[in-house]
Short mmCIF file of C-alpha atoms in Angstrom, two decimals:
data_model
loop_
_atom_site.label_atom_id
_atom_site.label_comp_id
_atom_site.label_asym_id
_atom_site.label_seq_id
_atom_site.Cartn_x
_atom_site.Cartn_y
_atom_site.Cartn_z
CA MET A 15 -0.03 0.04 0.04
CA LEU A 16 1.50 3.34 -0.95
CA ASN A 17 0.18 5.16 2.08
CA ARG A 18 2.78 3.27 3.97
CA ILE A 19 5.26 5.40 2.40
CA ARG A 20 5.29 8.79 4.22
CA ALA A 21 6.45 11.04 1.20
CA PHE A 22 3.49 9.64 -0.79
CA ARG A 23 0.79 9.95 1.91
CA GLU A 24 1.96 13.51 2.97
CA LYS A 25 2.49 14.87 -0.48
CA GLY A 26 1.07 18.38 -0.62
CA TRP A 27 0.67 18.52 3.09
CA VAL A 28 2.83 20.47 5.34
CA GLU A 29 3.67 19.98 9.11
CA ILE A 30 1.89 22.72 11.25
CA SER A 31 1.94 23.55 14.99
CA PRO A 32 -0.31 22.34 17.57
CA SER A 33 -1.71 25.96 17.88
CA ASP A 34 -2.34 26.08 14.19
CA TYR A 35 -4.29 22.83 14.23
CA ALA A 36 -6.28 24.09 17.17
CA GLN A 37 -6.99 27.48 15.55
CA ALA A 38 -8.28 25.62 12.43
CA TRP A 39 -10.62 23.33 14.42
CA GLN A 40 -12.00 26.30 16.24
CA GLN A 41 -12.44 28.22 12.99
CA TYR A 42 -13.87 25.31 10.73
CA GLY A 43 -15.11 22.89 13.48
CA GLY A 44 -14.79 19.19 14.02
CA SER A 45 -15.95 16.42 16.31
CA VAL A 46 -14.97 14.77 19.66
CA ALA A 47 -12.43 12.47 18.01
CA THR A 48 -10.49 15.41 16.52
CA HIS A 49 -10.90 17.91 19.23
CA PRO A 50 -7.48 19.57 19.81
CA ALA A 51 -7.61 18.90 23.63
CA PHE A 52 -8.54 15.16 23.06
CA VAL A 53 -5.81 14.68 20.55
CA GLU A 54 -3.14 16.22 22.85
CA LEU A 55 -4.29 14.72 25.99
CA LEU A 56 -4.81 11.03 24.82
CA SER A 57 -1.81 11.07 22.69
CA GLU A 58 0.25 11.86 25.86
CA PHE A 59 -1.61 9.17 27.73
CA ALA A 60 -0.88 6.57 25.08
CA GLU A 61 2.67 7.74 24.79
CA ILE A 62 2.39 8.00 20.88
CA PRO A 63 3.82 11.11 19.32
CA VAL A 64 1.15 13.05 17.42
CA ARG A 65 2.03 15.33 14.33
CA TYR A 66 -0.23 17.88 12.74
CA LEU A 67 -0.54 18.42 9.00
CA GLY A 68 -2.15 21.07 7.08
CA TRP A 69 -3.29 21.62 3.53
CA GLN A 70 -2.85 25.15 2.20
CA TRP A 71 -4.45 27.05 -0.69
CA ASN A 72 -3.20 30.65 -1.76
CA GLY A 73 -1.35 30.60 1.59
CA MET A 74 -4.39 29.78 3.63
CA LEU A 75 -4.69 26.73 5.77
CA VAL A 76 -7.96 25.00 4.49
CA ALA A 77 -7.68 21.56 6.04
CA ALA A 78 -5.84 19.92 8.87
CA LEU A 79 -5.43 16.59 10.48
CA PRO A 80 -3.68 15.01 13.51
CA VAL A 81 -1.82 11.84 12.65
CA TRP A 82 -0.07 8.88 14.32
CA GLY A 83 2.18 7.70 11.54
CA ARG A 84 -0.05 6.63 8.71
CA TYR A 85 -3.16 6.66 10.87
CA LEU A 86 -5.53 9.49 12.00
CA ALA A 87 -4.56 9.99 15.62
CA LEU A 88 -6.66 8.31 18.40
CA SER A 89 -8.08 5.61 16.03
CA SER A 90 -8.51 2.16 17.30
CA LEU A 91 -6.53 1.00 14.26
CA ALA A 92 -3.52 2.94 15.32
CA LEU A 93 -3.67 1.88 18.91
CA ARG A 94 -3.62 -1.75 17.61
CA ALA A 95 -0.66 -0.93 15.36
CA ALA A 96 1.17 0.52 18.24
CA GLY A 97 0.45 -2.59 20.46
CA LYS A 98 -1.66 -0.53 22.77
CA LYS A 99 -5.04 -1.89 21.81
CA ARG A 100 -8.01 -0.98 24.17
CA ILE A 101 -5.98 1.33 26.45
CA PHE A 102 -8.62 3.96 26.10
CA ASP A 103 -12.15 3.83 24.61
CA LEU A 104 -13.69 6.45 22.32
CA GLY A 105 -16.05 3.76 20.72
CA ASN A 106 -16.45 4.18 17.05
CA PRO A 107 -16.64 8.00 16.83
CA GLU A 108 -17.74 10.27 14.08
CA VAL A 109 -14.67 11.76 12.45
CA VAL A 110 -15.06 15.38 11.31
CA LEU A 111 -11.97 17.23 10.41
CA PRO A 112 -11.32 20.97 10.34
CA VAL A 113 -11.88 21.92 6.72
CA ALA A 114 -12.85 25.30 5.34
CA PRO A 115 -16.13 25.91 3.56
CA GLY A 116 -15.48 25.37 -0.38
CA ALA A 117 -12.34 23.29 0.01
CA GLU A 118 -12.90 20.47 -2.46
CA GLN A 119 -10.91 17.27 -3.23
CA VAL A 120 -8.10 17.58 -0.88
CA PRO A 121 -5.96 14.50 -1.17
CA LEU A 122 -6.43 12.40 2.04
CA ARG A 123 -4.06 9.29 2.15
CA HIS A 124 -3.94 8.61 5.86
CA VAL A 125 -6.02 5.62 7.26
CA VAL A 126 -9.21 6.86 8.58
CA ARG A 127 -12.47 5.25 9.51
CA PHE A 128 -15.96 6.57 10.22
CA LEU A 129 -15.14 9.75 8.38
CA SER A 130 -18.29 12.01 8.28
CA ALA A 131 -20.62 12.03 5.25
CA ARG A 132 -20.21 15.88 5.33
CA HIS A 133 -16.70 15.53 4.05
CA GLU A 134 -17.87 13.42 0.86
CA ALA A 135 -16.91 16.56 -1.38
CA ASP A 136 -13.99 17.73 0.78
CA PHE A 137 -11.40 14.89 0.20
CA GLN A 138 -10.14 12.47 -2.66
CA GLY A 139 -9.59 8.92 -2.13
CA LEU A 140 -12.69 8.19 0.04
CA LYS A 141 -14.62 4.92 -0.01
CA ARG A 142 -18.00 4.41 1.42
CA GLN A 143 -17.81 2.26 4.48
CA LYS A 144 -19.98 -0.82 5.02
CA GLU A 145 -20.64 0.26 8.51
CA LYS A 146 -22.86 3.18 9.33
CA LEU A 147 -23.22 5.38 12.42
CA ALA A 148 -26.18 5.82 14.63
CA PHE A 149 -27.34 9.44 15.24
CA LEU A 150 -30.06 10.60 17.65
CA LYS A 151 -33.25 11.04 15.83
CA PRO A 152 -34.82 14.61 15.83
CA PRO A 153 -37.83 14.82 18.24
CA GLU A 154 -40.23 14.78 15.27
CA ALA A 155 -38.99 11.33 14.25
CA PHE A 156 -40.13 9.61 17.36
CA SER A 157 -43.42 7.97 17.47
CA ALA A 158 -46.16 9.05 19.66
CA LYS A 159 -46.21 5.55 21.22
CA PHE A 160 -42.38 5.84 21.99
CA ARG A 161 -42.63 9.17 23.57
CA LYS A 162 -45.39 8.06 25.76
CA ASN A 163 -43.54 5.02 26.95
CA GLU A 164 -40.52 7.07 27.82
CA ARG A 165 -42.38 9.58 29.91
CA ARG A 166 -44.07 6.68 31.56
CA ASN A 167 -40.71 5.21 32.47
CA LEU A 168 -39.55 8.59 33.77
CA ARG A 169 -42.57 8.88 36.03
CA GLN A 170 -42.04 5.33 37.33
CA PHE A 171 -38.48 6.28 38.01
CA ALA A 172 -39.45 9.40 39.92
CA ALA A 173 -42.18 7.43 41.93
CA MET A 174 -39.58 4.94 42.90
CA GLY A 175 -37.57 7.70 44.55
CA GLY A 176 -34.93 7.66 41.66
CA VAL A 177 -32.39 10.48 41.59
CA ALA A 178 -30.37 11.72 38.69
CA ARG A 179 -27.09 13.45 39.53
CA PRO A 180 -24.91 15.10 36.91
CA VAL A 181 -21.57 13.24 36.30
CA ASN A 182 -19.52 16.32 37.27
CA GLU A 183 -20.89 15.88 41.06
CA PHE A 184 -18.50 12.73 41.04
CA SER A 185 -14.78 12.52 41.15
CA PRO A 186 -12.97 10.66 38.40
CA ASN A 187 -12.25 7.75 40.64
CA GLU A 188 -15.81 7.60 41.87
CA LEU A 189 -17.16 7.80 38.26
CA ALA A 190 -14.74 5.22 36.94
CA SER A 191 -15.52 2.82 39.95
CA ILE A 192 -19.31 3.23 39.03
CA TYR A 193 -19.02 2.76 35.33
CA LEU A 194 -16.52 -0.29 35.78
CA ASP A 195 -19.01 -1.97 38.22
CA LEU A 196 -22.07 -1.44 36.26
CA PHE A 197 -20.41 -2.31 32.86
CA GLN A 198 -19.13 -5.50 34.47
CA ARG A 199 -22.45 -6.43 35.78
CA ARG A 200 -24.31 -5.74 32.60
CA TRP A 201 -21.99 -7.36 30.08
CA GLY A 202 -19.96 -9.95 32.27
CA PHE A 203 -16.63 -8.50 31.18
CA ALA A 204 -14.52 -5.30 31.75
CA PRO A 205 -14.65 -2.41 29.32
CA ALA A 206 -11.89 -1.17 27.20
CA GLY A 207 -9.46 0.98 28.87
CA ALA A 208 -10.49 -0.38 32.44
CA ALA A 209 -7.03 -0.07 33.90
CA GLY A 210 -6.49 3.48 33.07
CA MET A 211 -10.33 4.54 33.22
CA ALA A 212 -9.93 6.80 36.16
CA GLU A 213 -6.83 8.79 34.69
CA VAL A 214 -8.70 9.06 31.40
CA LEU A 215 -11.86 10.43 32.94
CA ALA A 216 -9.84 12.80 34.97
CA LEU A 217 -8.11 14.09 31.76
CA LEU A 218 -11.44 14.47 29.98
CA ARG A 219 -13.54 15.61 32.76
CA ASP A 220 -14.23 19.00 31.28
CA TRP A 221 -16.01 17.49 28.27
CA MET A 222 -18.07 15.06 30.00
CA ILE A 223 -21.91 15.35 30.21
CA GLY A 224 -24.93 13.28 31.34
CA PHE A 225 -26.14 11.69 34.55
CA VAL A 226 -25.80 8.96 37.01
CA ILE A 227 -29.01 7.59 38.08
CA GLN A 228 -29.56 6.03 41.37
CA LEU A 229 -32.15 4.12 43.38
CA ASN A 230 -31.97 3.71 47.08
CA GLY A 231 -28.90 5.59 47.03
CA LEU A 232 -27.10 3.32 44.81
CA PRO A 233 -25.98 3.94 41.07
CA VAL A 234 -28.04 1.69 38.64
CA ALA A 235 -27.01 3.30 35.30
CA VAL A 236 -24.22 5.45 33.82
CA GLN A 237 -23.09 6.35 30.36
CA VAL A 238 -19.66 7.73 29.24
CA ILE A 239 -20.44 10.84 26.89
CA TYR A 240 -18.25 13.44 25.63
CA ARG A 241 -19.29 16.79 24.23
CA VAL A 242 -17.56 19.33 22.19
CA GLU A 243 -18.75 22.56 20.65
CA SER A 244 -17.87 23.81 17.02
CA PRO A 245 -18.57 27.12 15.55
CA GLN A 246 -21.68 25.82 13.79
CA TRP A 247 -22.75 22.61 15.59
CA ILE A 248 -22.35 20.51 18.84
CA SER A 249 -20.85 17.13 18.72
CA VAL A 250 -21.73 14.57 21.41
CA GLU A 251 -20.14 10.87 21.43
CA TYR A 252 -21.92 8.23 23.49
CA VAL A 253 -19.13 5.92 24.06
CA ASN A 254 -20.61 3.07 26.26
CA GLY A 255 -22.62 2.62 29.34
CA GLY A 256 -23.39 0.21 32.27
CA VAL A 257 -26.78 -0.78 33.98
CA ASP A 258 -27.55 -2.77 36.93
CA PRO A 259 -29.27 -6.05 35.44
CA ALA A 260 -31.58 -6.00 38.38
CA THR A 261 -33.29 -2.99 37.07
CA PHE A 262 -33.98 -4.13 33.51
CA ASP A 263 -37.75 -4.49 34.40
CA PHE A 264 -37.71 -0.68 35.01
CA SER A 265 -35.99 0.29 31.81
CA MET A 266 -33.21 2.30 33.59
CA GLY A 267 -31.19 2.31 30.54
CA ASN A 268 -33.92 3.98 28.53
CA VAL A 269 -34.47 6.35 31.54
CA LEU A 270 -30.88 7.49 31.49
CA THR A 271 -30.74 7.75 27.70
CA TYR A 272 -33.90 9.89 27.78
CA LEU A 273 -32.38 12.27 30.41
CA ASN A 274 -29.02 12.54 28.63
CA THR A 275 -30.31 13.13 25.10
CA ASP A 276 -33.10 15.51 26.34
CA ALA A 277 -30.41 17.60 28.29
CA ALA A 278 -28.11 17.79 25.27
CA ARG A 279 -31.04 18.80 22.92
CA GLU A 280 -32.05 21.58 25.22
CA GLU A 281 -28.51 23.01 25.38
CA ALA A 282 -28.13 22.79 21.60
CA THR A 283 -31.43 24.76 21.22
CA ALA A 284 -30.38 27.29 23.68
CA ALA A 285 -27.01 27.63 21.74
CA GLY A 286 -28.88 27.86 18.49
CA LYS A 287 -26.87 25.05 16.96
CA PRO A 288 -27.48 21.75 15.31
CA LEU A 289 -26.88 18.67 17.54
CA ARG A 290 -24.84 15.69 16.24
CA TYR A 291 -25.42 13.15 18.99
CA SER A 292 -23.50 9.85 17.95
CA PHE A 293 -24.21 6.53 19.41
CA GLY A 294 -21.44 4.91 17.31
CA ARG A 295 -21.64 2.19 15.02
CA VAL A 296 -25.17 1.00 13.98
CA GLU A 297 -26.02 -2.12 15.80
CA PRO A 298 -29.34 -4.19 16.34
CA GLY A 299 -31.28 -3.42 19.36
CA TYR A 300 -32.02 -0.25 21.31
CA LYS A 301 -30.06 2.02 18.86
CA THR A 302 -32.81 1.40 16.26
CA HIS A 303 -35.38 3.05 18.67
CA TRP A 304 -33.42 6.03 19.37
CA CYS A 305 -31.25 6.76 16.08
CA LEU A 306 -31.17 7.02 12.48
CA PRO A 307 -28.18 5.59 10.44
CA GLU A 308 -25.81 7.74 8.33
CA SER A 309 -23.34 6.74 5.88
CA VAL A 310 -19.69 7.16 6.71
CA PHE A 311 -16.41 6.93 4.64
CA ARG A 312 -13.00 5.47 4.95
CA VAL A 313 -9.64 5.75 3.53
#
């Protein structure tokens, strides 16, 4: 593969500074997986050097990307190639790169998966990916029956004395302990990045949103969700979650999803920006109730 040759894959690109990349992201926008702080902090955590590349047109920076060798930085493929598979977990996040409006057919030769459909005209060399991403439906796309059921679940939760506490009320160590415990109970195995979970949550604390829901003072459901704000939109990544199986009959997972998505919608509406709330890769099950599939691309 020619993209294994650095001179080929970087042809036309120039190395830029971290501050240049951050400025491009703030100007043109991006997603959680390309946010400057996520790239810097998680690269340091993984001990993998990150380089920033820019594409210029008439002396103006019109596209930028962070890379680990021949891969987009933070990708699970890059972690695997570096022998550091599963040391942290971002799920299968939507990739939106900082690209100026009107920039078209910029050559992209680094390995990228789950590249947003919004980039279809921006880059050369894209291939439609077999997998799709699941994005939260707009309110009008939910059936009346679905909305009625979720409101009933919420009333039942309140009647049981349930409490929803914002994740920022918990320390990173507390939140990691809750998540690891509930994930293990739900799935029967530890989540990706379990060993360094508390450290990662401490690093990314400023971008975490959502609630921990409790019954009788004990946590019964939690989700790891990150949120970043671009100039034109708000991006949210729901990475994974844990639920106490003893509460399945009371739909605690749906209650928490309702609370988290409703709060994100309200915030986006107040900011006057579209909300891109990703649930990761499309899979059978509850995602079909909450989400609509969107195509993505790969290189």
